[in-house]
Short mmCIF file of C-alpha atoms and ligand atoms in Angstrom, two decimals:
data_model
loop_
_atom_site.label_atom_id
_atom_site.label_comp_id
_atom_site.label_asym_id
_atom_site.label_seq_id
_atom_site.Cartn_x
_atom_site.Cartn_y
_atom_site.Cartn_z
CA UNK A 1 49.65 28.90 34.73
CA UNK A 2 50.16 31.98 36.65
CA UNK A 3 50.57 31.34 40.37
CA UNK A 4 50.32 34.57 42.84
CA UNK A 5 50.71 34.88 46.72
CA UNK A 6 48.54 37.63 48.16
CA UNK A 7 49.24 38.79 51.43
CA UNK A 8 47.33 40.20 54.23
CA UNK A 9 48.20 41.20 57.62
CA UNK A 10 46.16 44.04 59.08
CA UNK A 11 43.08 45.75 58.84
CA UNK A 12 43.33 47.81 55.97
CA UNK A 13 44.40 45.06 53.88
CA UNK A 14 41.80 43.58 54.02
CA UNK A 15 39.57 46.22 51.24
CA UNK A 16 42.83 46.57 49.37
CA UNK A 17 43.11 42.63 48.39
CA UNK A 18 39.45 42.04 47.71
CA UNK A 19 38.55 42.73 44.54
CA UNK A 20 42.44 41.53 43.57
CA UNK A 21 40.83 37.62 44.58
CA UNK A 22 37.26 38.82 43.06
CA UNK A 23 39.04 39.80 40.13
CA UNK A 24 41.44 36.52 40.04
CA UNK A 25 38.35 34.23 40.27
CA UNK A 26 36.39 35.84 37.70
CA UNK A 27 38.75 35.31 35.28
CA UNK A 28 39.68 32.02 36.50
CA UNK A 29 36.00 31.06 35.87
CA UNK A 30 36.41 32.61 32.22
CA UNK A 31 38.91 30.32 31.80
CA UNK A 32 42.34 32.21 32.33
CA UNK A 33 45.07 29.82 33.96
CA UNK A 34 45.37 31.88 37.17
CA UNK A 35 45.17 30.66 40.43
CA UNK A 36 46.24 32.01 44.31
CA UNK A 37 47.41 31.30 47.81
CA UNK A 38 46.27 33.59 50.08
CA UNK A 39 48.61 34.55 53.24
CA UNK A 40 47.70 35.90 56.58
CA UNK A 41 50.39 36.76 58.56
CA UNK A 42 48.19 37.26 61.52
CA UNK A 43 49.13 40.76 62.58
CA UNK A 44 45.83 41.20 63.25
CA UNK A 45 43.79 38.45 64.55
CA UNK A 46 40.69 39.76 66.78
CA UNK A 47 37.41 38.92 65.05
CA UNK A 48 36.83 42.82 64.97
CA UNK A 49 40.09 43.73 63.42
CA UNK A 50 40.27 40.52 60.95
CA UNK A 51 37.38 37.91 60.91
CA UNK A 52 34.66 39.65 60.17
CA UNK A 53 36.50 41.76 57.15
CA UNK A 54 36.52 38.67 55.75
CA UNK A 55 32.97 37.90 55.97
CA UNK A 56 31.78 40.91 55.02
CA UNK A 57 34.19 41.43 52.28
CA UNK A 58 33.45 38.32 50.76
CA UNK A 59 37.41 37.02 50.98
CA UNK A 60 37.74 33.18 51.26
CA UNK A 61 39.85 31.90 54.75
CA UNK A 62 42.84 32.29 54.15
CA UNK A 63 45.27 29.45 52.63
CA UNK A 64 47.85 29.77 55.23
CA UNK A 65 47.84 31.66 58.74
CA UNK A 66 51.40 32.93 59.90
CA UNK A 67 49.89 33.75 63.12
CA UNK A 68 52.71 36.54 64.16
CA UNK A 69 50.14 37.84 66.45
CA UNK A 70 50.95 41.14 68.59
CA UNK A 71 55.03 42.63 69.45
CA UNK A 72 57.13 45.20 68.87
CA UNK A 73 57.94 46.22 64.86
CA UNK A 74 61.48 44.00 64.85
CA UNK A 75 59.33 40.94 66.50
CA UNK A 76 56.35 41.20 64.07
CA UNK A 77 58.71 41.59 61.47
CA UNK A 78 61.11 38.85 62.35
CA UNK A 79 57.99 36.29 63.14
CA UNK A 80 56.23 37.03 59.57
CA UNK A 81 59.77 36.92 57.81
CA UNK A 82 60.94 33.61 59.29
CA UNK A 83 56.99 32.27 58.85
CA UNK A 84 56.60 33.54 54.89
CA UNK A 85 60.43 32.36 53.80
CA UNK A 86 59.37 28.68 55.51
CA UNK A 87 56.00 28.67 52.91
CA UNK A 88 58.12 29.94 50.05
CA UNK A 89 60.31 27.40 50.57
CA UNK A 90 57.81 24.80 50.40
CA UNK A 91 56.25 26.45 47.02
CA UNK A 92 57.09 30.00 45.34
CA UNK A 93 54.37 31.50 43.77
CA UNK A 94 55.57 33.25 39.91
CA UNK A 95 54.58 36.83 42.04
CA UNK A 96 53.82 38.01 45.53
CA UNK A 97 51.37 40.47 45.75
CA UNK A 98 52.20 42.92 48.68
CA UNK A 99 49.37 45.98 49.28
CA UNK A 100 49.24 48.95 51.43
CA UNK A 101 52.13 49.83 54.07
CA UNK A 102 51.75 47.84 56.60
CA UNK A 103 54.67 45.77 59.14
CA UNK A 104 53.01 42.71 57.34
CA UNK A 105 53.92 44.27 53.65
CA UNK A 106 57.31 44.60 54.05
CA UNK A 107 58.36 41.77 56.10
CA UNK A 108 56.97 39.57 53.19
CA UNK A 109 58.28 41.89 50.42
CA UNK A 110 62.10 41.56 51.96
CA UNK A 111 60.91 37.21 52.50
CA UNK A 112 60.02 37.21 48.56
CA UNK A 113 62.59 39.24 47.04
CA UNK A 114 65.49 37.43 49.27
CA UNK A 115 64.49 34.05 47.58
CA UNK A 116 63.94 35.83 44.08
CA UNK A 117 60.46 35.58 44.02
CA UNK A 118 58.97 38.93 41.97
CA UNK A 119 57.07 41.51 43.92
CA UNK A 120 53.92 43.62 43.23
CA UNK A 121 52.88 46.80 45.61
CA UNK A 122 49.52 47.37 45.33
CA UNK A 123 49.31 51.06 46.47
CA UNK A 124 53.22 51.37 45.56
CA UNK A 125 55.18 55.07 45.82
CA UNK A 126 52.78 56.83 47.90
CA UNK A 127 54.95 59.11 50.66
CA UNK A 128 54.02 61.12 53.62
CA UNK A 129 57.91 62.43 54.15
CA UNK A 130 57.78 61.85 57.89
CA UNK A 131 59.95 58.71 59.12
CA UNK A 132 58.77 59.01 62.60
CA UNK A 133 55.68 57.13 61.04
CA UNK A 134 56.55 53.00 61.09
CA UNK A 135 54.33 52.82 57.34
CA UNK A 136 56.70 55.35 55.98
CA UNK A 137 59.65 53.06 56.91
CA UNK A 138 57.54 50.50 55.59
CA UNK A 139 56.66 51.80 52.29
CA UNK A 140 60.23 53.06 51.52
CA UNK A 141 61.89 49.55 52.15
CA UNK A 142 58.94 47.97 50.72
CA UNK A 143 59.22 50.03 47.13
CA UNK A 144 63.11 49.87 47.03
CA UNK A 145 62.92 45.91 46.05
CA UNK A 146 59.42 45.97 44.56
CA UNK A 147 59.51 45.10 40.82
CA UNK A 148 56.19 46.67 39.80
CA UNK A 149 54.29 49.42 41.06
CA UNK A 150 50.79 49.55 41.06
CA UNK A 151 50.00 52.69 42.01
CA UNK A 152 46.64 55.40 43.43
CA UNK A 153 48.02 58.71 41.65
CA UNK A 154 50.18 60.59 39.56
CA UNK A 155 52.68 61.74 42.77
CA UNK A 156 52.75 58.36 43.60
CA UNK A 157 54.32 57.86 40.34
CA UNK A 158 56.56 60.69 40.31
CA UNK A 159 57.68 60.03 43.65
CA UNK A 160 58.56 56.36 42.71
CA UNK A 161 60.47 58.35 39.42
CA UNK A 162 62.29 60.54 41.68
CA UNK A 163 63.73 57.54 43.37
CA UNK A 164 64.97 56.80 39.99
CA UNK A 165 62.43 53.90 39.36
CA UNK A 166 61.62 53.58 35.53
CA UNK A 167 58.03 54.00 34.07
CA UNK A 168 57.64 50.74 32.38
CA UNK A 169 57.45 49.22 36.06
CA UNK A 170 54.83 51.84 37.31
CA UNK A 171 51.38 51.01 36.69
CA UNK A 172 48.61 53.92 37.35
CA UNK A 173 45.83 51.58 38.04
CA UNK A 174 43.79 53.56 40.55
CA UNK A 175 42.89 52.43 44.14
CA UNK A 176 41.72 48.84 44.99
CA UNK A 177 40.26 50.60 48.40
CA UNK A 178 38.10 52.24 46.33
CA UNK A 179 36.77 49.43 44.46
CA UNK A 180 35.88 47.54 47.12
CA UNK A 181 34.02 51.08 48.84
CA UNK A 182 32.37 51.21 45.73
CA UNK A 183 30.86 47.55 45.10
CA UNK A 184 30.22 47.51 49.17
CA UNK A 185 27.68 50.71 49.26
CA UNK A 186 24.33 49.53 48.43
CA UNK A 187 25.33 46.81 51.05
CA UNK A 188 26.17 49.15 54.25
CA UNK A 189 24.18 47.70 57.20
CA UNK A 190 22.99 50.43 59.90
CA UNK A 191 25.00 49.58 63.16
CA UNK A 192 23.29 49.32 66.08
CA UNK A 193 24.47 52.68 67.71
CA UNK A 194 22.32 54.43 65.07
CA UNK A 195 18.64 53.87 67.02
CA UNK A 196 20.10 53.19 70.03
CA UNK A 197 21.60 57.39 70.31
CA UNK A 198 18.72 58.43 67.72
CA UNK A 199 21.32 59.31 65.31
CA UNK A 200 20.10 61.06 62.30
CA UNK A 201 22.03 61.60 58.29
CA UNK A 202 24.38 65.02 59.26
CA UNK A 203 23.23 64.83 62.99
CA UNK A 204 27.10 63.60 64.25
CA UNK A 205 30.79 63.21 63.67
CA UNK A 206 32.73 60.23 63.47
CA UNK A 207 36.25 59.99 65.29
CA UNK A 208 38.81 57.35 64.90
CA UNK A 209 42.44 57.37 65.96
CA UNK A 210 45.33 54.93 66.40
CA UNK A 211 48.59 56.68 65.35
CA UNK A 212 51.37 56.60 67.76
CA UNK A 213 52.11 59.96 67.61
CA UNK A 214 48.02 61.10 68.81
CA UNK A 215 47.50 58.02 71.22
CA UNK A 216 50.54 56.56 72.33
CA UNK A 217 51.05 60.01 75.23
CA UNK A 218 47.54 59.33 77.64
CA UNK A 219 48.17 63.26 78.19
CA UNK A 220 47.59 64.47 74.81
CA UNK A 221 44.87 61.81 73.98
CA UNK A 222 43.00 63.32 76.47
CA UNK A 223 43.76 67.09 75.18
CA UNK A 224 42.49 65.62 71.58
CA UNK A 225 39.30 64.34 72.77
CA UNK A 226 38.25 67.34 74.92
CA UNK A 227 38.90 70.05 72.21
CA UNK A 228 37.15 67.40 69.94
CA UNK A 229 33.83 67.11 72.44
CA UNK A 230 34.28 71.14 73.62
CA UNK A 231 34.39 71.86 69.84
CA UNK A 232 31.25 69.51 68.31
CA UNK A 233 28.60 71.85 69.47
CA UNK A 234 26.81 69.03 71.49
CA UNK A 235 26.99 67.02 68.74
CA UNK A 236 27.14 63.32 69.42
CA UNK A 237 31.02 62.05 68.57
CA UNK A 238 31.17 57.84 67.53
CA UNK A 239 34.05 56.56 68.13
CA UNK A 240 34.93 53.57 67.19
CA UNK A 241 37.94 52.88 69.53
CA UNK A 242 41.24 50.51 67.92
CA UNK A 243 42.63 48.09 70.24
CA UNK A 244 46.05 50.07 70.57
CA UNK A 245 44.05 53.15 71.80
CA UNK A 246 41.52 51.68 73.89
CA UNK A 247 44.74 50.53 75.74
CA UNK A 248 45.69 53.92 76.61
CA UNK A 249 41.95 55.62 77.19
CA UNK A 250 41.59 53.07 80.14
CA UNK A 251 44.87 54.90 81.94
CA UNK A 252 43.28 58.30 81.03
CA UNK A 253 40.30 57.91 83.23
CA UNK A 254 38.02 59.04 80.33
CA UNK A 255 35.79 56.56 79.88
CA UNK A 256 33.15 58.50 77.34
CA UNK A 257 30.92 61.83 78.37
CA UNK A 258 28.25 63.72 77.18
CA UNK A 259 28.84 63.53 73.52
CA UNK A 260 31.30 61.32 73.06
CA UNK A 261 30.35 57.84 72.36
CA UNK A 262 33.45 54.97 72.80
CA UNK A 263 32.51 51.62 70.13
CA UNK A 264 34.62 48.52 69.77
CA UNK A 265 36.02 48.94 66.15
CA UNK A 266 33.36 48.67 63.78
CA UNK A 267 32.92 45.78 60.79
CA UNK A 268 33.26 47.21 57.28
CA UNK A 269 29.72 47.84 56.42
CA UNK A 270 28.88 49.32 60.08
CA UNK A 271 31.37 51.59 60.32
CA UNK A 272 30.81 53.28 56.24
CA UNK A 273 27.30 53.33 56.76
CA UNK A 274 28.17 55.71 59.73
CA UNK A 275 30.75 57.34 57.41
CA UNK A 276 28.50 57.83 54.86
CA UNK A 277 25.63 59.66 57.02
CA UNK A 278 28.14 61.55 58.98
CA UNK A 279 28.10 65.57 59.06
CA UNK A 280 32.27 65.13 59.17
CA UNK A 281 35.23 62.58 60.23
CA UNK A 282 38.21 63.31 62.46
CA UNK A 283 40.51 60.76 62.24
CA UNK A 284 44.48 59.97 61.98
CA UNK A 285 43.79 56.74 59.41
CA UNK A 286 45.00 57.13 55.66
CA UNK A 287 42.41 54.85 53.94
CA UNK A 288 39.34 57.01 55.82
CA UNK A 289 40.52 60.45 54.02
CA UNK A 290 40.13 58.44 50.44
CA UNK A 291 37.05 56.86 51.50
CA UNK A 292 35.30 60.15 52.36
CA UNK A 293 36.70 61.70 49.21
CA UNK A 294 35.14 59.10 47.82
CA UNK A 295 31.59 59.74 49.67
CA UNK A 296 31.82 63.70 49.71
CA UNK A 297 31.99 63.65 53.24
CA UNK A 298 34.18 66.79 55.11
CA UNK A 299 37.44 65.05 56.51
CA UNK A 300 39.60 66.58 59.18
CA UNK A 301 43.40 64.58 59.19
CA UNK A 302 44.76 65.22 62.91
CA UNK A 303 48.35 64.91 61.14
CA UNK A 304 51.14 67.29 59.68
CA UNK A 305 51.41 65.47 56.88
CA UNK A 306 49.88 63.13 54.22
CA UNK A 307 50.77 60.18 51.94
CA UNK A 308 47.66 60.99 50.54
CA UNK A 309 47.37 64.46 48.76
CA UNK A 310 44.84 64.03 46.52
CA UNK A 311 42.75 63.61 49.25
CA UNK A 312 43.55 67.46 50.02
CA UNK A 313 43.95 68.96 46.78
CA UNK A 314 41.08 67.68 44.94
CA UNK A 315 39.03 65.41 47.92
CA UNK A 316 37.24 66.43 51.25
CA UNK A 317 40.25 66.16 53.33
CA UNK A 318 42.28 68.98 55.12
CA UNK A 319 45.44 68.10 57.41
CA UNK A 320 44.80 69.90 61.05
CA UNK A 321 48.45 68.90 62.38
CA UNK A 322 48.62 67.06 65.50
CA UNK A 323 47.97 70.66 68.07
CA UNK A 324 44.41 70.13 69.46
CA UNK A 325 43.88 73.98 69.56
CA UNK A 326 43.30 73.47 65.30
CA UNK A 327 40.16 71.84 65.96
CA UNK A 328 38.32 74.66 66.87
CA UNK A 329 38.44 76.86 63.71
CA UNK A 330 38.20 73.97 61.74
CA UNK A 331 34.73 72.53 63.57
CA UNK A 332 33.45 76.34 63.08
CA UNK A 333 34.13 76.16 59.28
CA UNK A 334 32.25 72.90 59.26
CA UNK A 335 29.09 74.04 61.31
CA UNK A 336 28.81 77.45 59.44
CA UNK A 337 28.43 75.09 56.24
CA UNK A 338 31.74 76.41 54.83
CA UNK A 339 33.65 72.89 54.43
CA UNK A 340 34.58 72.59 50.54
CA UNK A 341 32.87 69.79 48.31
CA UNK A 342 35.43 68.20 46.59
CA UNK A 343 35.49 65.68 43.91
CA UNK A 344 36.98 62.36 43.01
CA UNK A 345 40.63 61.63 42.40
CA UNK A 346 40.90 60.31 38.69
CA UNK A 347 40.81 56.20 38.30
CA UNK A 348 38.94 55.85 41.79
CA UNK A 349 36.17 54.12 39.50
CA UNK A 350 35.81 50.65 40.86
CA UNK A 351 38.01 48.92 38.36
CA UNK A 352 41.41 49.06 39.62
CA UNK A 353 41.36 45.39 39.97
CA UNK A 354 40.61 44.60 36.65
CA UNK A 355 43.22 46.89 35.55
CA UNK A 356 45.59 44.83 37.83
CA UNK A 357 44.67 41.62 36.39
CA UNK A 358 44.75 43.05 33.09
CA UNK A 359 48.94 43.85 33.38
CA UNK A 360 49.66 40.86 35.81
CA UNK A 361 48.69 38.77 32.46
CA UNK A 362 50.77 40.60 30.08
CA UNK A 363 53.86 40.65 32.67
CA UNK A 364 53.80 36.67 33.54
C1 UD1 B 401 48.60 48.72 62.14
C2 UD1 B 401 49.39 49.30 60.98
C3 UD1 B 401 48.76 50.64 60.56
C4 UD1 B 401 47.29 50.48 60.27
C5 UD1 B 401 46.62 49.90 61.50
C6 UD1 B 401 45.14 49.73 61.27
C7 UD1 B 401 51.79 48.84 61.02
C8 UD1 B 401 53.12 49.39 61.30
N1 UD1 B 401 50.76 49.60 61.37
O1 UD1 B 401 48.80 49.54 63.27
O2 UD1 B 401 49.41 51.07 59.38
O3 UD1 B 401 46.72 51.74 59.96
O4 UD1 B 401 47.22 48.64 61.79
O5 UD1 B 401 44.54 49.07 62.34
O6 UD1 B 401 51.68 47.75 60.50
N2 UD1 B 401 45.89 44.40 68.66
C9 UD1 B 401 44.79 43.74 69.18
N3 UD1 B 401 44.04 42.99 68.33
C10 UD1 B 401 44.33 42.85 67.02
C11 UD1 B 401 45.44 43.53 66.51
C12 UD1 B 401 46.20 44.31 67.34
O7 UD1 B 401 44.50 43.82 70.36
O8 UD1 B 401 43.62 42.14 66.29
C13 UD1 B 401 46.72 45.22 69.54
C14 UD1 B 401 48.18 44.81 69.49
O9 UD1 B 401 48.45 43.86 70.45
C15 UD1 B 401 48.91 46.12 69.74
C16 UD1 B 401 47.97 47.15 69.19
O10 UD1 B 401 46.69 46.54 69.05
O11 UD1 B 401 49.08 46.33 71.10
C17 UD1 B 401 48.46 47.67 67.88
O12 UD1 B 401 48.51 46.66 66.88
P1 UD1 B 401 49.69 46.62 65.78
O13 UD1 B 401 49.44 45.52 64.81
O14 UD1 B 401 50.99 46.69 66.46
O15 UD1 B 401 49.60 47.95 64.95
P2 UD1 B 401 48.45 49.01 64.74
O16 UD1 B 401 48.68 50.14 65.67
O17 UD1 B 401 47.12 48.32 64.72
#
């Protein structure tokens, strides 16, 4: 019998873990001796940042809710430590499943691995070099106990080999993101925004952004968002506005204008079926700049650097840096019809999970 904990915490591991319990019951159903406990640690817990992920996504309610709920890194971290070691206590799985590089990830990595309980990374070794970022932190700590890597591209893997880990615990499996992107497509549902501003396929942009180092000062959120309306050409802008930003927009006195059109954060299907349609994205997420790789859609990263690369080297994405002032000549590129195709990163072919599965088996 092979026992797993999967954990989930915040938004975007939510996509990541879906097909992983798809996959799990599938098999199950074939008649492999697998079976789960999935763990929310509650980092995110608004219906639009949690609940309706799992609707949409298909992912049953969750075994056991830590409910950490909102605080600083070191409080989150503590709460979901102290909560997770409690349940392992009570019952350790034979692996715990950690994805993506969230506070939630490592907290329940460093939980697992202190009571010898074997961890998986689902989106292991991927590095953006800049510690200022809390996922970076995250990801480091989180791949310096992990015992196998299950990683989204070859410099994942070399980065996990320059840290000196060995190739029979790196897995290149492809991207579990990507999978669920893929099976979710014919099912996008047109959010209400689209009649309501007329919107038409390549007739708008879509913003998002959430990262400290763009939203956190209310002075240079409010630089962003000008050069980005100034720079759209009347274009409408969507944005779908996270909770940690809309916090600061209400001290900035900019409350939407002409083009730019504030959303609560969108479900799943909404917000890609926006994606999908859009002439470009701006954004400071990670999992966007695959997912528009993924769709062919021009990306603009309003960061200096990337975990990602592919996503620049062989996707739609290009990195702007954080200076507003980049926008322009970027926007121009994009509205002369100069923004480059791009193509798709190899093993980004909806099976990732199956791959997963596939090892998890052999390892147990
Ligand atoms: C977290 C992840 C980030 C991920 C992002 C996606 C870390 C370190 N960061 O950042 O990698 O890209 O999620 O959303 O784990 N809040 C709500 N409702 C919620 C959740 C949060 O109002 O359901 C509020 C919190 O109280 C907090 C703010 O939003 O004030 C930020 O939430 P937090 O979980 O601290 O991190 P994110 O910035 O969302």
């Amino acid at each position: 019998m092979i026992f797993l904990d999967l954990i989930v915490g915040a938004r975007p591991n939510f996509m990541k873990i879906a097909p992983v319990i798809r996959e799990i019951e599938r098999r199950a159903r074939e008649g492999m001796v697998i079976s789960y406990r999935l763990v929310h640690t509650g980092q995110h817990y608004d219906r639009n940042m949690s609940g309706s992920f799992f609707e949409e996504l298909g992912i049953p309610e969750p075994d056991v809710n830590l409910n950490v709920g909102s605080g600083t890194q070191a409080e989150q971290t503590a709460g979901i430590m102290t909560g997770y070691e409690r349940l392992l206590m009570e019952k350790k799985p034979d692996l715990c499943i950690v994805v993506g590089d969230v506070t939630s990830t490592m907290a329940c990595a460093i939980a697992a691995k202190k009571l010898l309980v074997p961890v998986a990374h689902v989106e292991g070794g991927i590095r953006s070099g800049d510690m200022t970022m809390p996922e970076e932190i995250n990801r480091i700590v989180t791949d310096s106990i992990t015992d196998y890597f299950f990683t989204t591209s070859e410099t994942a893997n070399q980065n996990l080999r320059n840290s000196g880990v060995k190739d029979n615990r790196i897995f290149f499996v492809g991207n579990t993101m990507i999978d669920t992107l893929l099976a979710s497509r014919p099912r996008f549902v047109k959010p209400e925004i689209w009649d309501n501003l007329g919107l038409g396929p390549g007739k708008y942009v879509v913003l998002t952004l959430h990262r400290p180092n763009n939203v956190d000062d209310p002075a240079n959120l409010k630089h962003l968002l000008e050069e980005i309306i100034r720079e759209s050409n009347g274009l409408p802008v969507i944005f779908p506005v996270h909770p940690r930003t809309r916090k600061v927009m209400q001290g900035i006195g900019l409350e939407g204008g002409s083009a730019l059109h504030l959303a609560d954060p969108m479900g799943y299907l909404q917000f890609n079926y926006l994606v999908e349609r859009a002439l470009a994205v701006i954004t400071d997420s990670g999992g966007i700049t695959e997912e528009t790789t993924v769709m062919g859609v021009p990306c603009m990263t309003l960061r200096n650097s990337t975990e990602r690369p592919e996503t620049v080297t062989i996707g739609t994405n290009e990195l702007l840096g954080t200076d507003p002032e980049a926008i322009a000549p970027a926007m121009q590129r994009l509205l002369s019809g100069n923004w480059k195709k791009g193509s798709i990163p190899p093993l980004w072919d909806g099976h990732t999970a199956e791959r997963i599965i596939n090892i998890i088996a052999g390892l147990i």
